[in-house]
Short mmCIF file of C-alpha atoms in Angstrom, two decimals:
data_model
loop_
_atom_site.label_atom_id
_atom_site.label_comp_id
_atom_site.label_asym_id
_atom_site.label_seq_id
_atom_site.Cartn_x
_atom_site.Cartn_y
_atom_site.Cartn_z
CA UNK A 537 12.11 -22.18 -31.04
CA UNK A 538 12.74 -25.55 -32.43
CA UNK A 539 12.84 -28.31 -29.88
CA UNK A 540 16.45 -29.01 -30.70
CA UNK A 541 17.37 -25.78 -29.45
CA UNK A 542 15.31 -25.97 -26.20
CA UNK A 543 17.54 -26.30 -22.89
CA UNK A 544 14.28 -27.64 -21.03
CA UNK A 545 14.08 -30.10 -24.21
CA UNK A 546 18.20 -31.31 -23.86
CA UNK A 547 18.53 -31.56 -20.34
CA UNK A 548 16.86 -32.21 -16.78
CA UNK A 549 16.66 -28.21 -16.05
CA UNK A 550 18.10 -29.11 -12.04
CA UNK A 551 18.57 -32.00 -9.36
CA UNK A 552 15.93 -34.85 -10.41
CA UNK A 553 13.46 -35.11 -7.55
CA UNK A 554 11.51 -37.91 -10.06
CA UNK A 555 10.33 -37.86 -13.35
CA UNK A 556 7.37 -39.82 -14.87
CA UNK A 557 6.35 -40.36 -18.50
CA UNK A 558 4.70 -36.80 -18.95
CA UNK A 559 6.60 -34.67 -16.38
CA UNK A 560 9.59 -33.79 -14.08
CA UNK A 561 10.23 -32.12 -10.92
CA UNK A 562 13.50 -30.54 -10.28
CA UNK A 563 15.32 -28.57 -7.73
CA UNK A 564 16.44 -25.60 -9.40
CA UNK A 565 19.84 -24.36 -9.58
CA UNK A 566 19.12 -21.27 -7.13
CA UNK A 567 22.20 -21.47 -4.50
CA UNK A 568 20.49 -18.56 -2.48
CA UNK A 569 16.88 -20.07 -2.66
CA UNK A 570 17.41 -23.75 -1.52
CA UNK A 571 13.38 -25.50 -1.95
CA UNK A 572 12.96 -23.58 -5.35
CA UNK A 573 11.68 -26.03 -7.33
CA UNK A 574 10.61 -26.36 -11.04
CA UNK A 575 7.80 -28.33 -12.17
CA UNK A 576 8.76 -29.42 -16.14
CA UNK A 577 6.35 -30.55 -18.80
CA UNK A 578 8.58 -33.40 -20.45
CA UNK A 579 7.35 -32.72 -24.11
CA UNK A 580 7.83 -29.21 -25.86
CA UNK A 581 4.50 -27.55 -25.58
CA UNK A 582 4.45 -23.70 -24.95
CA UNK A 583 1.31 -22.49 -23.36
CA UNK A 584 -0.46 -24.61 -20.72
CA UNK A 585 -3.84 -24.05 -22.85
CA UNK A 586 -1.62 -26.67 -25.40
CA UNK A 587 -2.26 -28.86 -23.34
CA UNK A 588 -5.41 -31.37 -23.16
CA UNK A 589 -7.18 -30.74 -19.64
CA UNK A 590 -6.23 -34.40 -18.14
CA UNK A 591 -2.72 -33.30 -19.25
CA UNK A 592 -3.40 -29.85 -17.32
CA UNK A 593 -4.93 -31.52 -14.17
CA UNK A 594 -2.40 -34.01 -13.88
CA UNK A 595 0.39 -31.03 -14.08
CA UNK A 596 -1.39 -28.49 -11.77
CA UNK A 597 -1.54 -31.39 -9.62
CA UNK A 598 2.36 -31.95 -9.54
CA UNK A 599 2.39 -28.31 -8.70
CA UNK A 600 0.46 -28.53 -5.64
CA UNK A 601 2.12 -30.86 -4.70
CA UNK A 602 5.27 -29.48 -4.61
CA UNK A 603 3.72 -26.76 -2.48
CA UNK A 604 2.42 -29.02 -0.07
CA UNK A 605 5.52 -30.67 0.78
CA UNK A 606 7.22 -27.15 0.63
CA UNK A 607 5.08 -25.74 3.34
CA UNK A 608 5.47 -29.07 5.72
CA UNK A 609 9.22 -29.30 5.38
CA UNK A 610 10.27 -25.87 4.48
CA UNK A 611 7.90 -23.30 6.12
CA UNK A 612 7.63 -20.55 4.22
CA UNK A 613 6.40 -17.42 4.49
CA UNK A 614 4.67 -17.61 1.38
CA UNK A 615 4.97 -19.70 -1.63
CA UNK A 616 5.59 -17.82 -5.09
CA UNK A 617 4.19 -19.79 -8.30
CA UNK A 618 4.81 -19.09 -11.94
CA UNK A 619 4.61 -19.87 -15.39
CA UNK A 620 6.41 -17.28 -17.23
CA UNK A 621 8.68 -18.98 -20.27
CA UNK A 622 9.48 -15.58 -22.19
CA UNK A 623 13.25 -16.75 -22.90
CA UNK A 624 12.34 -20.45 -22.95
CA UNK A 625 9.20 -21.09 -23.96
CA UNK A 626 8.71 -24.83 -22.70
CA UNK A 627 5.85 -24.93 -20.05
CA UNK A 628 7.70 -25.22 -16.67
CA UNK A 629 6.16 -24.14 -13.09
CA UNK A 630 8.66 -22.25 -10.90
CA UNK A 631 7.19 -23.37 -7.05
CA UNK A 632 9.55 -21.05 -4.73
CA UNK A 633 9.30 -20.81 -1.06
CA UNK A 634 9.86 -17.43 0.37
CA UNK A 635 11.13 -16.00 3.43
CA UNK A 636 11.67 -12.57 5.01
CA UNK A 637 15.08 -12.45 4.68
CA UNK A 638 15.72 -13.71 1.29
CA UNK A 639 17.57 -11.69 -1.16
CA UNK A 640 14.47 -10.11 -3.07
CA UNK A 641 11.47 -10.39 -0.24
CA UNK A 642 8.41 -9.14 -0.57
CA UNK A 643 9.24 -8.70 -4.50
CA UNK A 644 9.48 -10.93 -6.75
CA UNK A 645 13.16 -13.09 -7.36
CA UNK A 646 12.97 -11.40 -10.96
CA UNK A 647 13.06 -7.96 -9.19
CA UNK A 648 15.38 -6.13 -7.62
CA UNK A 649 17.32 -7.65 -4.82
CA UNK A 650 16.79 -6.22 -1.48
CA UNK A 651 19.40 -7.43 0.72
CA UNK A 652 22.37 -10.04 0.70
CA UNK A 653 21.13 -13.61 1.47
CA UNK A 654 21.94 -14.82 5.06
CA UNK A 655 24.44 -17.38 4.42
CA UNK A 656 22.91 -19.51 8.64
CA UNK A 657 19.25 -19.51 6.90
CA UNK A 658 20.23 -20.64 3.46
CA UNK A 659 22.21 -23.33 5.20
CA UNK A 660 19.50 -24.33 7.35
CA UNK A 661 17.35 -25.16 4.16
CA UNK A 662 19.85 -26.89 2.63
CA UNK A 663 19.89 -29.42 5.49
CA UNK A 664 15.66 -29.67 4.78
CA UNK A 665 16.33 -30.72 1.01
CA UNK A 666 16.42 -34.61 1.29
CA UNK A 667 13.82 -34.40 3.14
CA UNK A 668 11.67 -32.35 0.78
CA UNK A 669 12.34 -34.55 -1.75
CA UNK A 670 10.74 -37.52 0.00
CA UNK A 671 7.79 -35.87 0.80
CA UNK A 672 7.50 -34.18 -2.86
CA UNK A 673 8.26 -38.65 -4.09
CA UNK A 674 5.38 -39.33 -1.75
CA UNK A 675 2.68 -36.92 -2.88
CA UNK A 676 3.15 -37.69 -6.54
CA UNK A 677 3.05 -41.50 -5.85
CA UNK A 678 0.00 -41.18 -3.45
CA UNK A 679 -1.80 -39.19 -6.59
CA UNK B 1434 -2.85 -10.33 7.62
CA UNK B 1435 -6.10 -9.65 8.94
CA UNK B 1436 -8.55 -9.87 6.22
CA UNK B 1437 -9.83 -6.03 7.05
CA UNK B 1438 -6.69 -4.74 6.08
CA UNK B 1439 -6.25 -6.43 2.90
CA UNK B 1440 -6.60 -4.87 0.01
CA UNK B 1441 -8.30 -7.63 -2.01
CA UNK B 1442 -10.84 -8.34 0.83
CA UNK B 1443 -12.13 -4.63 0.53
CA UNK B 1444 -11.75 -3.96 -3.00
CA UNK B 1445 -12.54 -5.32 -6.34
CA UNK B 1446 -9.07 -5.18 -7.70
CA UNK B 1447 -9.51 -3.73 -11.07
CA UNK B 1448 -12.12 -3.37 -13.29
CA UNK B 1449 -14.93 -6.28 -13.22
CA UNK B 1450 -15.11 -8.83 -15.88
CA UNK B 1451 -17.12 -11.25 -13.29
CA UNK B 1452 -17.93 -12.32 -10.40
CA UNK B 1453 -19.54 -15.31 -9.41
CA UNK B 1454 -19.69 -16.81 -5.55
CA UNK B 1455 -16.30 -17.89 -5.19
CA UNK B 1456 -14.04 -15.73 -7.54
CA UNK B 1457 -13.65 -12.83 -9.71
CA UNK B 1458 -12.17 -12.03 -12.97
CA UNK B 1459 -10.83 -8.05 -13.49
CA UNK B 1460 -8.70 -6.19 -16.16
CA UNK B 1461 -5.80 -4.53 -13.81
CA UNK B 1462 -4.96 -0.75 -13.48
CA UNK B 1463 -1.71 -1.99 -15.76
CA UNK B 1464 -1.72 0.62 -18.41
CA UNK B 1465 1.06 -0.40 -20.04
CA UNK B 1466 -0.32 -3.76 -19.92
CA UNK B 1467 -3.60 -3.83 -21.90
CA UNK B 1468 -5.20 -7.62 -21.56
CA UNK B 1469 -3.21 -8.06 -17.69
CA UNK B 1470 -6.00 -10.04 -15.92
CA UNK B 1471 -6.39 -11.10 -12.38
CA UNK B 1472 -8.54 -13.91 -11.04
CA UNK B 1473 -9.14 -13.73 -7.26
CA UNK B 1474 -10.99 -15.53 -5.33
CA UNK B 1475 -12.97 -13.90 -3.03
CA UNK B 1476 -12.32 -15.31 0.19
CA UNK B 1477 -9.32 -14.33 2.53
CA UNK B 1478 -6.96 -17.34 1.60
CA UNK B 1479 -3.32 -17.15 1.88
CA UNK B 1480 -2.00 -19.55 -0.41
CA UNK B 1481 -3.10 -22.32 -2.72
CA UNK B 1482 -3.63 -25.56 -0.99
CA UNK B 1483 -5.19 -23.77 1.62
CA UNK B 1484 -8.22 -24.38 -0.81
CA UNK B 1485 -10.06 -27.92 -1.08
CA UNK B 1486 -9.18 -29.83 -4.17
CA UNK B 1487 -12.53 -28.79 -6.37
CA UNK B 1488 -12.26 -25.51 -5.43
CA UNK B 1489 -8.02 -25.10 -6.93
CA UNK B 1490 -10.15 -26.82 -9.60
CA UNK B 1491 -12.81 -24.62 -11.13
CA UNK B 1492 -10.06 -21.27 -9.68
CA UNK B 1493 -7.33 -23.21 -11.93
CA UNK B 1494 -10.55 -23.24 -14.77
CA UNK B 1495 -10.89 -19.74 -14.55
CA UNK B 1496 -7.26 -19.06 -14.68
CA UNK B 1497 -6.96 -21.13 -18.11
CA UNK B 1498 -10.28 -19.71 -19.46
CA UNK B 1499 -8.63 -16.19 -18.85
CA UNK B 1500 -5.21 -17.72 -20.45
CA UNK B 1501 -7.25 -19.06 -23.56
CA UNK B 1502 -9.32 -16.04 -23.95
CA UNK B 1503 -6.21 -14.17 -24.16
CA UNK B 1504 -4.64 -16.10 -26.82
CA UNK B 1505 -8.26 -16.11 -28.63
CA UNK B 1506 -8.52 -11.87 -28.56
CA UNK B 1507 -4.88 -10.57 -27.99
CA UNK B 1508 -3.09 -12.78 -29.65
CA UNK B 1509 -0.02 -12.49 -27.45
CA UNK B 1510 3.46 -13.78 -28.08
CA UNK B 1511 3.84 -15.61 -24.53
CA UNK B 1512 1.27 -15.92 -21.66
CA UNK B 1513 2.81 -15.46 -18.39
CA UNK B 1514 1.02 -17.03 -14.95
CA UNK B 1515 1.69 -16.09 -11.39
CA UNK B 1516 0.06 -16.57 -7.97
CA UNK B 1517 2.71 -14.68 -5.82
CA UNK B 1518 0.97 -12.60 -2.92
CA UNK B 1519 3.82 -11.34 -1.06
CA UNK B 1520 2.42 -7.78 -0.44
CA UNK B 1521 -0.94 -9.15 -0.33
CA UNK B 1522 -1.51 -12.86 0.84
CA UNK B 1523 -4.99 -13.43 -0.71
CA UNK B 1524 -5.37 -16.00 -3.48
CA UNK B 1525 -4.67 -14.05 -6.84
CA UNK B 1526 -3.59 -15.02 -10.16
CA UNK B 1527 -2.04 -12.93 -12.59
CA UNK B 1528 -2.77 -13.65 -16.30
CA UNK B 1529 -0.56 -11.36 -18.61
CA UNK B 1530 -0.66 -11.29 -22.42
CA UNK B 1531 3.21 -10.95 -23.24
CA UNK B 1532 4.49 -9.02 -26.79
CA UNK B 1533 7.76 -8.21 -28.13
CA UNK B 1534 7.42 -4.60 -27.50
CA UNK B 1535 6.27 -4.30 -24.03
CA UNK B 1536 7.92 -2.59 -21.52
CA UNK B 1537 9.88 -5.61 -20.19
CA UNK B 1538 9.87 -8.90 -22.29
CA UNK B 1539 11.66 -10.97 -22.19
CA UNK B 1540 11.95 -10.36 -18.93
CA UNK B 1541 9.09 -10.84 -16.36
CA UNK B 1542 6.67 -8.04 -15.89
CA UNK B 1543 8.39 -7.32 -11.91
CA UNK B 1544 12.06 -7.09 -13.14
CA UNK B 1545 14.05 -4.11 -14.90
CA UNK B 1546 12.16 -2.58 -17.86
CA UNK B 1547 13.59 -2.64 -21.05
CA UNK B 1548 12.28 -0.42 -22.82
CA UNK B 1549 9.21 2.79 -23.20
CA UNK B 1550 6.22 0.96 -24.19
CA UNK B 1551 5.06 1.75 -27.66
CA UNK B 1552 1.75 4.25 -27.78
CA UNK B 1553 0.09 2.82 -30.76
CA UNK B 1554 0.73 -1.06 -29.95
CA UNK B 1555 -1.11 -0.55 -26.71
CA UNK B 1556 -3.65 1.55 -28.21
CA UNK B 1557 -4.37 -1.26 -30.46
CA UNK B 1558 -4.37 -3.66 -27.73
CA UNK B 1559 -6.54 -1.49 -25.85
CA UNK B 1560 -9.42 -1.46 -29.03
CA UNK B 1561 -9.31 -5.48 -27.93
CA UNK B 1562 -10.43 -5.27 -24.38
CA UNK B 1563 -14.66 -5.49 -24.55
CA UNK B 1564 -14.69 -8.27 -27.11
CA UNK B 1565 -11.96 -9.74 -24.68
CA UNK B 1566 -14.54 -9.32 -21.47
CA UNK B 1567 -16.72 -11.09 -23.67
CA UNK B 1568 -14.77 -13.89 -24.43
CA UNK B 1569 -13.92 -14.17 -21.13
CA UNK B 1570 -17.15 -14.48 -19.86
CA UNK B 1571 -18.60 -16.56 -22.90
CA UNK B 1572 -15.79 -19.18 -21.58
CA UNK B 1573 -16.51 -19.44 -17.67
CA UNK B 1574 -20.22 -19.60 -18.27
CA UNK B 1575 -19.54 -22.42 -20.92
CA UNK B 1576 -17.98 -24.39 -17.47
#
């Protein structure tokens, strides 16, 4: 895939939480999983081994610490992290926070669904989302 | 979870490529998936930043040793990367070499299949596995 062709390359991928000169962190468009969060390498690389191990650290770090302000704002049941990039092959972390009664818990959200969202608890985390974004702004500065 | 009934606290969780103090490398009972790794670490830890900051460190190492090794042996078309532990909250990462013709690219490995797997593409992926445990180990020692 040529960078011209790459959505992750034309555009944000989601709501910009902040962006810096090497990465992005977004909040996905996932209207049933409100705090699921992408974590986007700016440049077109493909595999996370691509990339030089400062460039990795600094990353993995971003990652963390989108979990960390997921767990104090959101509190999930668990958090679900991924790099997968089969249909678009521009590294990008997936940081999902997962609850019992979301549409495809305990399986993966690429698995089967396994009940209808609850439209009171997916409204409750949208009411967390500012505030998850300040807290995701602080870690990354305070890095 | 109480760490006697999980299954990653009593059992080694595949077949061993190492173990050292903190973690452990294995080939998973994946069949289908010749070259599906999983790093665990061996302590009963439920998610990520539960774990100090030089420990996610040298686990994150072992996870991109694993990746590289992969791409080294196997010579995948995609690496896929996932700490999920919704069945079983322990630390685990899953490492999986990703190919045109497996059962379910280019979707992830936990969503519909897409097709049979082909016999003689895993059979030749299978032939890969000890110079793979090799290169896997030749790589974390080298840390």
């Amino acid at each position: 895939m040529k960078a011209a062709e790459c959505e992750l390359c034309r555009l944000d991928g989601g709501a910009l939480v902040l962006r810096n000169e090497e990465l992005r962190i977004v909040l996905a468009d996932e209207p049933e999983y409100p705090g699921f969060c992408r974590v986007i390498w700016n440049a077109h690389v493909r595999e996370m081994t691509d990339l030089a191990p400062p460039q990795i650290a600094r990353l993995m770090g971003a990652v963390f610490a989108v979990e960390d302000a997921l767990r104090a704002v959101c509190k999930p049941l668990k958090i679900n992290l991924a790099s997968l990039g089969n249909v678009t092959p521009h590294v990008h972390w997936h940081v999902i926070a997962r609850f019992a009664d979301d549409p495809h818990y305990p399986k993966p959200v690429w698995a089967e669904r396994q009940r209808e969202g609850d439209a009171a608890s997916i409204a409750a985390r949208c009411v967390l989302l500012p505030r998850l974004t300040d807290e995701i702004r602080a870690r990354i500065k305070a890095q």
